[in-house]
Coordinates of C-alpha atoms and ligand atoms in Angstrom, one line a residue:
M39 CA 3.4 14.3 13.1
N40 CA 5.1 11.2 10.8
L41 CA 3.3 8.4 9.2
I42 CA 6.2 5.8 8.7
S43 CA 4.7 2.4 9.3
I44 CA 0.9 1.2 9.9
R45 CA 2.5 0.4 13.1
D46 CA 2.5 4.2 14.1
I47 CA -1.1 4.7 13.9
D48 CA -3.9 3.2 16.4
S49 CA -7.5 1.9 15.1
K50 CA -8.9 5.2 16.5
D51 CA -6.9 7.2 14.3
I52 CA -7.3 5.1 11.3
E53 CA -11.2 5.2 11.6
G54 CA -10.6 8.8 11.8
I55 CA -8.6 9.2 8.5
L56 CA -11.2 6.7 6.9
D57 CA -14.3 8.8 8.1
H58 CA -12.4 11.7 7.1
A59 CA -11.7 10.1 3.4
E60 CA -15.4 9.2 2.9
K61 CA -16.8 12.4 3.3
I62 CA -13.9 13.9 1.3
D63 CA -14.9 11.3 -1.4
N64 CA -18.8 12.2 -1.1
G65 CA -17.9 16.1 -1.2
K66 CA -19.3 16.6 2.2
A67 CA -15.8 17.7 3.3
T68 CA -12.5 19.5 2.1
V69 CA -9.2 20.1 3.2
D70 CA -7.7 23.5 3.2
L71 CA -3.9 23.3 3.5
D72 CA -3.7 26.4 1.5
G73 CA -0.1 27.8 1.0
K74 CA 1.7 24.6 2.2
I75 CA 4.2 22.9 0.2
L76 CA 4.7 19.3 -0.3
A77 CA 7.8 17.9 -1.4
T78 CA 7.5 14.2 -3.1
M79 CA 11.0 12.2 -3.0
F80 CA 10.9 9.1 -4.8
F81 CA 13.9 7.0 -5.2
E82 CA 11.9 4.3 -6.7
P83 CA 9.8 3.9 -9.6
S84 CA 6.0 4.9 -9.0
T85 CA 2.8 5.9 -10.6
R86 CA -0.3 5.6 -8.4
T87 CA 1.8 6.9 -5.2
K88 CA 3.6 9.6 -6.3
L89 CA 0.6 11.1 -8.5
S90 CA -1.9 10.5 -6.1
F91 CA -0.2 12.2 -3.3
Q92 CA 0.7 15.2 -5.6
S93 CA -3.0 15.6 -6.8
A94 CA -4.3 15.1 -3.6
A95 CA -2.2 17.7 -2.3
M96 CA -3.2 20.0 -5.3
R97 CA -6.9 19.7 -4.3
C98 CA -5.9 20.3 -0.7
G99 CA -4.7 24.0 -2.2
M100 CA -0.8 22.8 -1.9
E101 CA 1.9 23.2 -4.3
V102 CA 4.0 20.4 -5.1
L103 CA 7.8 20.4 -5.5
D104 CA 9.1 17.0 -7.0
F105 CA 12.5 16.1 -6.4
S106 CA 13.9 13.9 -8.9
P107 CA 17.0 11.5 -7.7
G108 CA 18.4 11.5 -11.3
T109 CA 19.2 14.8 -11.8
S110 CA 19.9 16.1 -8.4
S111 CA 23.1 16.7 -6.4
L112 CA 23.2 13.2 -5.2
K113 CA 24.8 12.6 -8.9
K114 CA 27.6 14.4 -7.5
G115 CA 27.8 12.7 -4.4
E116 CA 25.9 14.5 -2.0
S117 CA 24.5 12.6 1.1
F118 CA 21.1 11.3 1.4
A119 CA 21.0 13.3 5.1
D120 CA 22.0 16.6 3.4
T121 CA 19.5 16.2 0.7
L122 CA 17.2 16.0 3.0
K123 CA 18.2 18.5 5.2
T124 CA 17.9 20.8 2.2
V125 CA 14.6 19.8 0.7
E126 CA 13.1 20.3 4.4
G127 CA 13.8 23.8 4.2
Y128 CA 11.6 24.3 0.8
A129 CA 8.8 22.5 1.8
D130 CA 6.0 21.6 4.7
A131 CA 5.9 18.1 4.6
L132 CA 7.9 15.4 2.7
A133 CA 6.3 12.0 1.1
I134 CA 9.5 9.8 0.6
R135 CA 10.0 6.1 -1.3
H136 CA 13.0 4.5 -1.0
P137 CA 14.4 1.1 -2.0
K138 CA 16.0 0.4 1.6
E139 CA 14.2 -0.7 4.5
G140 CA 14.2 1.8 7.0
A141 CA 15.3 4.6 5.1
V142 CA 12.1 6.6 5.3
R143 CA 12.4 6.0 9.3
L144 CA 16.0 7.3 9.1
A145 CA 14.8 10.1 7.2
S146 CA 12.1 10.9 9.5
T147 CA 14.7 11.2 12.2
V148 CA 17.1 13.5 10.2
I149 CA 14.5 16.5 9.5
K150 CA 11.7 17.9 11.6
K151 CA 9.1 18.2 9.1
P152 CA 6.5 15.9 9.0
V153 CA 7.3 12.6 6.6
V154 CA 4.8 10.2 5.2
N155 CA 6.4 7.0 3.9
G156 CA 5.5 6.1 0.2
G157 CA 7.1 2.5 0.7
D158 CA 10.6 1.6 1.9
G159 CA 11.7 -1.5 0.0
G160 CA 10.0 -4.6 1.1
N161 CA 9.1 -3.2 4.4
Q162 CA 5.9 -1.4 4.8
H163 CA 3.4 1.1 2.6
P164 CA 1.0 2.7 5.3
T165 CA -0.9 4.9 2.8
Q166 CA -1.7 2.0 0.6
T167 CA -2.9 0.1 3.6
L168 CA -5.3 2.9 4.6
I169 CA -6.3 2.8 0.6
D170 CA -6.8 -1.0 0.7
L171 CA -8.7 -0.6 4.3
F172 CA -11.0 2.1 2.5
S173 CA -11.6 0.2 -0.1
I174 CA -12.9 -3.0 1.9
K175 CA -15.1 -0.9 4.0
K176 CA -16.6 0.6 1.1
T177 CA -17.2 -2.1 -1.4
K178 CA -18.3 -4.7 1.8
G179 CA -19.6 -2.0 4.3
R180 CA -16.9 -3.7 7.3
I181 CA -13.6 -5.6 7.6
K182 CA -14.3 -7.6 10.9
D183 CA -14.8 -11.1 10.2
L184 CA -14.4 -11.3 6.4
N185 CA -12.6 -13.8 4.9
I186 CA -9.7 -12.1 3.1
T187 CA -7.2 -14.0 1.0
L188 CA -3.6 -12.5 0.0
L189 CA -2.3 -13.9 -2.9
G190 CA 1.2 -13.6 -4.6
D191 CA 4.7 -12.7 -3.2
L192 CA 4.1 -12.2 0.4
K193 CA 8.1 -12.3 1.0
H194 CA 8.8 -9.1 -0.7
A195 CA 5.6 -6.9 -1.1
R196 CA 5.7 -4.1 1.3
T197 CA 1.7 -3.8 0.4
M198 CA 0.9 -7.2 2.1
R199 CA 3.1 -6.7 5.3
S200 CA 1.3 -3.4 6.0
L201 CA -1.9 -4.8 4.9
V202 CA -2.0 -8.1 7.3
Y203 CA -1.1 -6.0 10.3
G204 CA -4.2 -3.5 9.4
L205 CA -6.4 -6.6 8.7
G206 CA -5.2 -8.1 12.1
M207 CA -5.9 -4.6 13.6
F208 CA -9.7 -4.9 12.3
G209 CA -10.5 -8.6 13.1
A210 CA -10.4 -10.1 9.5
N211 CA -9.8 -13.8 9.0
V212 CA -6.8 -14.0 6.8
T213 CA -5.8 -16.4 4.5
L214 CA -1.7 -16.0 3.2
V215 CA -1.4 -17.7 -0.2
S216 CA 1.7 -17.6 -1.9
P217 CA 4.1 -19.5 -4.3
S218 CA 6.5 -21.6 -2.3
G219 CA 9.4 -19.9 -1.0
L220 CA 7.8 -16.5 -1.3
E221 CA 5.9 -16.8 2.0
M222 CA 5.5 -13.8 4.5
D223 CA 8.1 -13.6 7.2
K224 CA 7.1 -15.7 10.3
K225 CA 8.5 -13.4 12.9
Y226 CA 6.3 -10.6 11.6
L227 CA 3.2 -12.3 11.3
E228 CA 4.1 -14.0 15.1
E229 CA 4.3 -10.2 16.0
V230 CA 0.9 -9.6 14.5
N231 CA -0.9 -12.4 16.1
D232 CA 0.7 -11.3 19.4
K233 CA -0.8 -7.9 19.2
F234 CA -4.3 -9.1 17.5
G235 CA -4.8 -12.6 17.6
L236 CA -4.5 -12.9 14.1
N237 CA -7.0 -15.4 12.6
V238 CA -4.5 -16.8 10.0
K239 CA -4.4 -19.6 7.6
I240 CA -1.5 -20.4 5.4
D241 CA -1.5 -22.0 1.8
N242 CA -0.1 -22.7 -1.4
K243 CA -2.8 -23.4 -3.2
P244 CA -5.8 -20.6 -3.5
D245 CA -9.4 -21.8 -2.5
Y246 CA -11.5 -19.0 -4.1
S247 CA -14.9 -20.3 -2.8
D248 CA -14.8 -19.0 0.7
A249 CA -13.3 -15.5 0.2
D250 CA -15.0 -12.1 0.6
V251 CA -12.3 -10.3 -0.7
L252 CA -9.2 -11.4 -3.0
Y253 CA -6.3 -9.4 -3.0
V254 CA -3.8 -9.9 -5.2
C255 CA -0.3 -8.6 -5.7
R256 CA 2.5 -8.9 -8.5
I257 CA 5.9 -10.8 -8.0
Q258 CA 8.1 -8.0 -6.7
A259 CA 11.0 -9.2 -9.7
E260 CA 13.1 -6.0 -8.3
R261 CA 13.6 -7.6 -5.0
F262 CA 15.1 -11.0 -6.2
A263 CA 18.4 -11.5 -5.8
D264 CA 18.1 -13.8 -9.1
P265 CA 16.2 -12.4 -11.9
Y266 CA 15.6 -15.8 -13.6
E267 CA 14.2 -17.1 -10.4
A268 CA 11.6 -14.1 -10.7
Q269 CA 10.9 -15.0 -14.0
S270 CA 10.2 -18.4 -13.7
V271 CA 7.5 -17.6 -10.7
M272 CA 6.3 -15.0 -12.7
E273 CA 5.3 -17.6 -15.7
K274 CA 4.0 -20.3 -13.3
F275 CA 1.4 -17.3 -11.3
R276 CA -1.3 -16.3 -12.9
I277 CA -5.0 -16.0 -12.4
K278 CA -7.3 -17.0 -14.8
K279 CA -11.5 -16.2 -14.9
A280 CA -11.9 -19.8 -15.0
D281 CA -10.5 -20.3 -11.4
L282 CA -12.9 -17.9 -10.2
K283 CA -15.9 -20.1 -11.4
D284 CA -16.6 -21.0 -7.6
A285 CA -15.9 -17.9 -6.4
K286 CA -18.8 -15.8 -4.1
E287 CA -20.8 -13.6 -6.4
D288 CA -19.9 -10.5 -4.3
L289 CA -16.1 -11.3 -3.9
V290 CA -14.2 -8.2 -4.4
I291 CA -10.8 -8.4 -6.0
L292 CA -8.1 -5.7 -5.2
H293 CA -4.7 -5.3 -6.4
P294 CA -2.5 -2.4 -5.1
L295 CA -1.3 -2.3 -8.9
P296 CA 0.7 -2.4 -11.3
K297 CA -0.3 -5.8 -12.3
I298 CA 2.1 -7.4 -14.8
N299 CA 0.8 -10.8 -16.1
E300 CA -0.5 -12.5 -12.6
I301 CA -4.2 -11.5 -13.3
E302 CA -5.9 -12.4 -16.7
S303 CA -6.9 -9.4 -18.4
S304 CA -10.3 -10.6 -18.9
I305 CA -10.7 -10.4 -15.2
D306 CA -10.7 -6.4 -15.4
E307 CA -14.2 -6.8 -17.0
M308 CA -15.5 -8.8 -14.0
P309 CA -18.0 -6.8 -11.9
Q310 CA -16.0 -8.3 -8.8
A311 CA -12.8 -6.3 -10.1
K312 CA -12.4 -3.1 -8.1
Y313 CA -8.5 -2.2 -8.4
F314 CA -9.0 0.8 -10.6
E315 CA -11.5 2.3 -8.0
Q316 CA -9.1 1.3 -5.3
A317 CA -6.8 3.3 -7.2
H318 CA -9.1 6.1 -7.3
Y319 CA -9.2 6.0 -3.5
G320 CA -5.8 6.9 -3.3
I321 CA -7.3 10.7 -3.7
P322 CA -9.4 11.3 -0.8
L323 CA -7.4 9.0 1.5
R324 CA -4.4 10.9 0.8
Q325 CA -6.3 14.0 1.1
A326 CA -7.1 12.7 4.6
V327 CA -3.6 11.6 5.4
L328 CA -2.3 15.4 4.5
D329 CA -4.7 16.8 6.6
Y330 CA -3.5 14.2 9.6
I331 CA 0.0 14.8 9.4
L332 CA 0.0 18.6 8.8
R333 CA -2.7 19.6 11.6
Ligands
LIG238 C1 2.9 -1.1 -5.0 C2 4.3 -0.5 -4.4 O1 5.0 0.2 -4.7 O2 4.4 -1.4 -3.3 N1 2.3 -0.2 -5.7 C3 1.6 1.1 -5.2 O3 2.3 1.9 -4.2 N2 0.1 0.8 -5.7 C4 2.9 -2.3 -5.5 C5 3.8 -3.1 -6.4 O4 4.6 -2.2 -6.8 O5 3.8 -4.0 -6.3

């Protein structure tokens, strides 16, 4: 089984994965994939996704093969397809990240082994969405009817695109706030609305007072055509502790990380800031995902 997009998986399967991850996190379940091999193929930088996939695999008894594009035969001109067919012969499942939208879907059609998408360009990042849904459930007890504000570069961030779909599926009230020009693609939002009747508000200015969850992401500078434009948005876009003075006491602040300068560092010390816990949940969640795709 592949996991390429959050659209590939229904709410029942998501709930199954979240419940399994909860049991793994509580020490009430373990995953035994002893003898299997996970290949990680990351064509874009990564800290959390790659390392937590590798750590999760090892905790399931798997061995890990890490493919490094920069020192591979791709440098001699070998094609992406031939590379995949080769790595497929050495592993039981592949976790792939690629800068081109659709590249991981394409990979899954070239090979037969299970493929999981670790992020394809500005398109999808399904396992991050599962971590985000898990983090929301864990900290707020539910997803339905929560007021969830997504704030940041909604045009380029795959985490946000995937997440809005997941939030639609589970009935959250979503407010989308982005610097002007970085709004989420309207067609995609229409798709989510047609499927789930997404209750969405769109704004350029955040109102922190009614949010139960504030989910922030960085400006995705590497996806801008003009690096100067990215720099100028980054300079203007920053949440300060003082901005949160009217926020609910039990607000939860999430972020897929890495954060650059969009969140003032003093916010890290606030009890509402849960992003490092969120990063930790990558381990049980990805263990549950490996179990899901390999069984
Ligand atoms: C995100 C990504 O790669 O899309 N990081 C992650 O996987 N935790 C977020 C980002 O890079 O902004």
